[in-house]
Coordinates of C-alpha atoms in Angstrom, one line a residue:
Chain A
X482 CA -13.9 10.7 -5.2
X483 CA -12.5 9.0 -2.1
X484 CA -9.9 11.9 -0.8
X485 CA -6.9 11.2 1.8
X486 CA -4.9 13.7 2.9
X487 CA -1.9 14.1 4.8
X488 CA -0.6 16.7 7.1
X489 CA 2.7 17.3 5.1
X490 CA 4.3 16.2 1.7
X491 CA 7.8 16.9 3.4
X492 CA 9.1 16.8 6.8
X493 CA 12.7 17.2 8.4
X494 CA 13.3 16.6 12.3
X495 CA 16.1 16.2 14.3
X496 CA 16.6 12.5 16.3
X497 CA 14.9 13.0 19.5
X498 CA 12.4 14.8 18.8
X499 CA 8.5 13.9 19.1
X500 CA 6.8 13.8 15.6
X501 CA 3.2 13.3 15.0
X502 CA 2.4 12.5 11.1
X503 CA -1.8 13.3 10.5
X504 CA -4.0 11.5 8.3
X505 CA -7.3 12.2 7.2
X506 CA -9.9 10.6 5.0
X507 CA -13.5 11.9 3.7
X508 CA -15.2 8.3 3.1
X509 CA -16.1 7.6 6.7
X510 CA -14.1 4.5 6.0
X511 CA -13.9 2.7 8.9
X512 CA -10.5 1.0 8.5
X513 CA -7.3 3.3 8.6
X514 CA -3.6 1.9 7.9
X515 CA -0.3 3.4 8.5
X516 CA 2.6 1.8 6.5
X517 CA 6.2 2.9 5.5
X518 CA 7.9 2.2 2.0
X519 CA 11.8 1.9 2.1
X520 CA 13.6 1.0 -1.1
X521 CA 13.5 -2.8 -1.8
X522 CA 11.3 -3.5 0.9
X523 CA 7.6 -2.8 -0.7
X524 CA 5.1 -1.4 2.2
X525 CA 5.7 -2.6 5.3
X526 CA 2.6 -2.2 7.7
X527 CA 3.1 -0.1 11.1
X528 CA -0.1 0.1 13.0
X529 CA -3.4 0.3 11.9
X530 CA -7.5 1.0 13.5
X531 CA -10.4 -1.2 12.6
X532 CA -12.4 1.5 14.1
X533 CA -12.6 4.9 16.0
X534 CA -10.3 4.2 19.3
X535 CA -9.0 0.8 18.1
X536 CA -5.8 0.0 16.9
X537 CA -3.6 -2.7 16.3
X538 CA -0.1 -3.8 15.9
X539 CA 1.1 -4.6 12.3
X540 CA 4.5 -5.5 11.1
X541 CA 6.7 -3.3 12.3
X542 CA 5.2 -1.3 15.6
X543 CA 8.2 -0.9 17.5
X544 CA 9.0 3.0 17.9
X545 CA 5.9 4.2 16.8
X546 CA 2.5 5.1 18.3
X547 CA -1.1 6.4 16.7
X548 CA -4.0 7.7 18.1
X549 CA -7.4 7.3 16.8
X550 CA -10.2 10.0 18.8
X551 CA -12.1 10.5 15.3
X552 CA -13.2 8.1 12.7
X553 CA -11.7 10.5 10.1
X554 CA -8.1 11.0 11.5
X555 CA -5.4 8.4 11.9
X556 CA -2.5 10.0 13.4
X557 CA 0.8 8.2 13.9
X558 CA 3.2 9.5 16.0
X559 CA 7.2 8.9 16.6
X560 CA 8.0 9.1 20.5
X561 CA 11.3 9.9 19.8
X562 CA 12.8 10.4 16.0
X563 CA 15.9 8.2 15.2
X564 CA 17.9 8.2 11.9
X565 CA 16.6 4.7 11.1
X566 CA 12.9 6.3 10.7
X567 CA 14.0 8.7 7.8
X568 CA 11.1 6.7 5.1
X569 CA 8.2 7.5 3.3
X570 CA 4.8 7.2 5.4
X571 CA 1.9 6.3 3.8
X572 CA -1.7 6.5 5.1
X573 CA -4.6 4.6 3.8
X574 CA -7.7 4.1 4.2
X575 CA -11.2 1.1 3.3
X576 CA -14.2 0.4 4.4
X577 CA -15.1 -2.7 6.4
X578 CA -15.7 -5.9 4.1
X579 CA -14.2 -8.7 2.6
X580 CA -12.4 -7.7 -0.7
X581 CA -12.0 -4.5 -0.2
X582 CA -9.6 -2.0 -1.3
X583 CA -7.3 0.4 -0.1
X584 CA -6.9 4.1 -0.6
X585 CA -4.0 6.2 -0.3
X586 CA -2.8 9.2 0.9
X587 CA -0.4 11.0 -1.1
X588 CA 2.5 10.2 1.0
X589 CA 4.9 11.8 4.1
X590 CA 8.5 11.5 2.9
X591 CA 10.2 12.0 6.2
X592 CA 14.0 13.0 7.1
X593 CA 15.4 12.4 9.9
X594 CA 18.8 14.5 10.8
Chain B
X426 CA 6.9 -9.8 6.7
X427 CA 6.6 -9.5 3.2
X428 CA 4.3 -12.3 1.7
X429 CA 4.5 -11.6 -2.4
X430 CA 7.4 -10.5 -4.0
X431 CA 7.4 -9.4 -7.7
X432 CA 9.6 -10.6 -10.5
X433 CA 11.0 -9.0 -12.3
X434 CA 12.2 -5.8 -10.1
X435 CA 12.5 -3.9 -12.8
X436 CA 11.3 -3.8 -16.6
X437 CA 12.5 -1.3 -19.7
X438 CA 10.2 -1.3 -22.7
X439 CA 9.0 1.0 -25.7
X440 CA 5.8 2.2 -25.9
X441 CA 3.5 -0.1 -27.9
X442 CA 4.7 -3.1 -25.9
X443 CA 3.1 -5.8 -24.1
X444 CA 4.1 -5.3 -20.0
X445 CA 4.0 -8.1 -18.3
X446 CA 4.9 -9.0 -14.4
X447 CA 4.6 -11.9 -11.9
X448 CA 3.7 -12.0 -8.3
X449 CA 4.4 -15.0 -5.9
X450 CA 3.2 -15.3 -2.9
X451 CA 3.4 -17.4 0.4
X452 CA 0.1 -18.3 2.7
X453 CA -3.4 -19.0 1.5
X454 CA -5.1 -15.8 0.5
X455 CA -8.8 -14.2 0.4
X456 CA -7.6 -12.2 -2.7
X457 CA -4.8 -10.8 -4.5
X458 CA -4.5 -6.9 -5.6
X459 CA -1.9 -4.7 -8.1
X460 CA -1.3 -1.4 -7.2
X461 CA 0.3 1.6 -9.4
X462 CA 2.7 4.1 -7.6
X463 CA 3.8 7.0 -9.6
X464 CA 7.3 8.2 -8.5
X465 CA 6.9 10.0 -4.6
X466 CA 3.0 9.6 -5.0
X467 CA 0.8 7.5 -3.2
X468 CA -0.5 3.9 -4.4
X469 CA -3.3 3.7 -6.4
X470 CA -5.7 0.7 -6.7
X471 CA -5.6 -1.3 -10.1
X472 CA -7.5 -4.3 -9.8
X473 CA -9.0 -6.8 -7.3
X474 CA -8.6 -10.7 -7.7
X475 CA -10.7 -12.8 -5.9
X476 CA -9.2 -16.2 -4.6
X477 CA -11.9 -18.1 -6.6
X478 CA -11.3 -16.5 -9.7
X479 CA -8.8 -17.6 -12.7
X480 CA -8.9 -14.3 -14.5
X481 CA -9.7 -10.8 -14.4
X482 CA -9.6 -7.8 -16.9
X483 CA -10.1 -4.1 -16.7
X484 CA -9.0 -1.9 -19.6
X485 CA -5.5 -2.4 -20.8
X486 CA -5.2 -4.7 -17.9
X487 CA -5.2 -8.2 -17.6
X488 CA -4.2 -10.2 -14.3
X489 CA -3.9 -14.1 -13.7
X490 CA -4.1 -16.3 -10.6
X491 CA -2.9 -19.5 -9.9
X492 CA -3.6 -20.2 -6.3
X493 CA -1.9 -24.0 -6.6
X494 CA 1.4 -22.4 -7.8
X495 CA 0.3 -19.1 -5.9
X496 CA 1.4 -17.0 -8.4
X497 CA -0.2 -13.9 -9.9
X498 CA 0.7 -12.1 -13.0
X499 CA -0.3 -8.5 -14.4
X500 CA 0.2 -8.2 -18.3
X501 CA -0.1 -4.0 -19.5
X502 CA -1.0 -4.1 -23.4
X503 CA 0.0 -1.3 -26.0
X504 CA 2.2 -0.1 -23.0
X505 CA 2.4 4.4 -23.1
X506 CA 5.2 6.3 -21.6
X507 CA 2.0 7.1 -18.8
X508 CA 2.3 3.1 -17.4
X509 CA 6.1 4.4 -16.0
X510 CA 5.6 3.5 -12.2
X511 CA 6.2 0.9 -9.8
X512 CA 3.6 -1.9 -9.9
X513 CA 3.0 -3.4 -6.5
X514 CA 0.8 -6.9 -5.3
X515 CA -0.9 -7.4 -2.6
X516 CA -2.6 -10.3 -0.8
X517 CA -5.0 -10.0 1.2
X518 CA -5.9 -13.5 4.0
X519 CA -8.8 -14.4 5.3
X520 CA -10.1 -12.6 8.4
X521 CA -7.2 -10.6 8.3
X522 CA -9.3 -6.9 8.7
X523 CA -8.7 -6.2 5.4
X524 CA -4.8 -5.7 5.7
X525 CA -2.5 -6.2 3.2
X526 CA 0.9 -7.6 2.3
X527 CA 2.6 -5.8 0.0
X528 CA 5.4 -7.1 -1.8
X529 CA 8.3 -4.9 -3.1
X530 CA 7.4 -3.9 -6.5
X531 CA 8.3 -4.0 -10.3
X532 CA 9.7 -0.7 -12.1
X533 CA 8.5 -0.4 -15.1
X534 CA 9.9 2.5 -17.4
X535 CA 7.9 2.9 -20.7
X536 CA 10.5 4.7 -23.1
X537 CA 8.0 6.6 -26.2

């Protein structure tokens, strides 16, 4: 079974603060993909890596950063926590080719104070 | 930007009941996919619809496409109170690296 973990179920920080959410997967998928859920909004898609060192842009980049050293770990990281980043963080995972689907992680629900 | 958006938002029905939920969507698309999220868990692939097909089935599952009206639907038969969740499309473009647009879901609550 295709397993994706990440770092925490739970997290609080306080605004300011750097916060660095981990992902990792045990397919050697090559794709990785960081969204956020919010209430009536559906997934909306932060960043994601079509490969080990590559990322890209998605949706809604501004604020964040990842980092991508190993084809297993996708981490995302938050320069500096505001209030407007409390969310739910999900990390998924697929390998490369048309059709494909998408496996997730259990989920980060993150507060920010 | 959110390309499908699911109708209705939310659905109450007893077990033993037909489900049934659309999905409508914007741009041309390589394929269309439902997802099931249990509450505070992670999404969970259903089932894959391919641009050129009409029809698909898998289990209790049945999901349509109609790329002229781009509309989806996904129709749970003999519902159980396990199908509670949010049900979630999304369409995938072409030559888009596999990445998704989700739309924001349908709660369905399946009362025994």
């Amino acid at each position: 079974d295709v397993k994706v973990t990440q770092s925490s179920r739970y997290l609080v920080k306080r605004t300011g603060e750097k916060v660095f959410l981990e992902c990792v997967q045990d397919m050697d998928h090559e794709n990785m993909f960081w969204y956020r859920q919010d209430p009536g909004l559906g997934l909306r898609l932060i960043y994601f890596s079509y490969d080990v060192k590559m990322k890209e842009k998605g949706d809604i980049p501004e604020g964040y950063s990842v980092s991508r050293e190993k084809k297993e770990r996708f981490s995302l990281i938050l320069e500096s926590a505001s209030t407007n980043q409390t969310s739910m963080y999900l990390c998924a995972s697929r390998t490369q080719g048309a059709g494909e689907t998408q496996y997730f992680g259990p989920g980060t629900r993150l507060l920010v104070l | 930007s959110q390309q499908g958006e699911e109708d209705p938002q939310a659905l109450s029905i007893q077990e033993g009941e037909n489900a049934t939920m659309n999905c409508s969507y914007k741009t041309s698309i390589n394929n269309l996919q439902w997802y099931r999220q249990n509450s505070g868990r992670g999404l969970v692939h259903l089932i894959l619809i391919r641009s050129n097909e009409r029809e698909k089935h898998s289990g209790r599952l049945r999901v349509t496409l109609d790329t002229s009206k781009k509309s989806s639907s996904l129709l749970i038969t003999a519902s159980r109170a396990a199908d509670t969740a949010s049900y979630f499309c999304a369409t995938a473009a072409f030559d888009s690296w596999g990445k998704l647009q989700f739309g924001a879901g349908t709660q369905v609550v399946v009362t025994p």
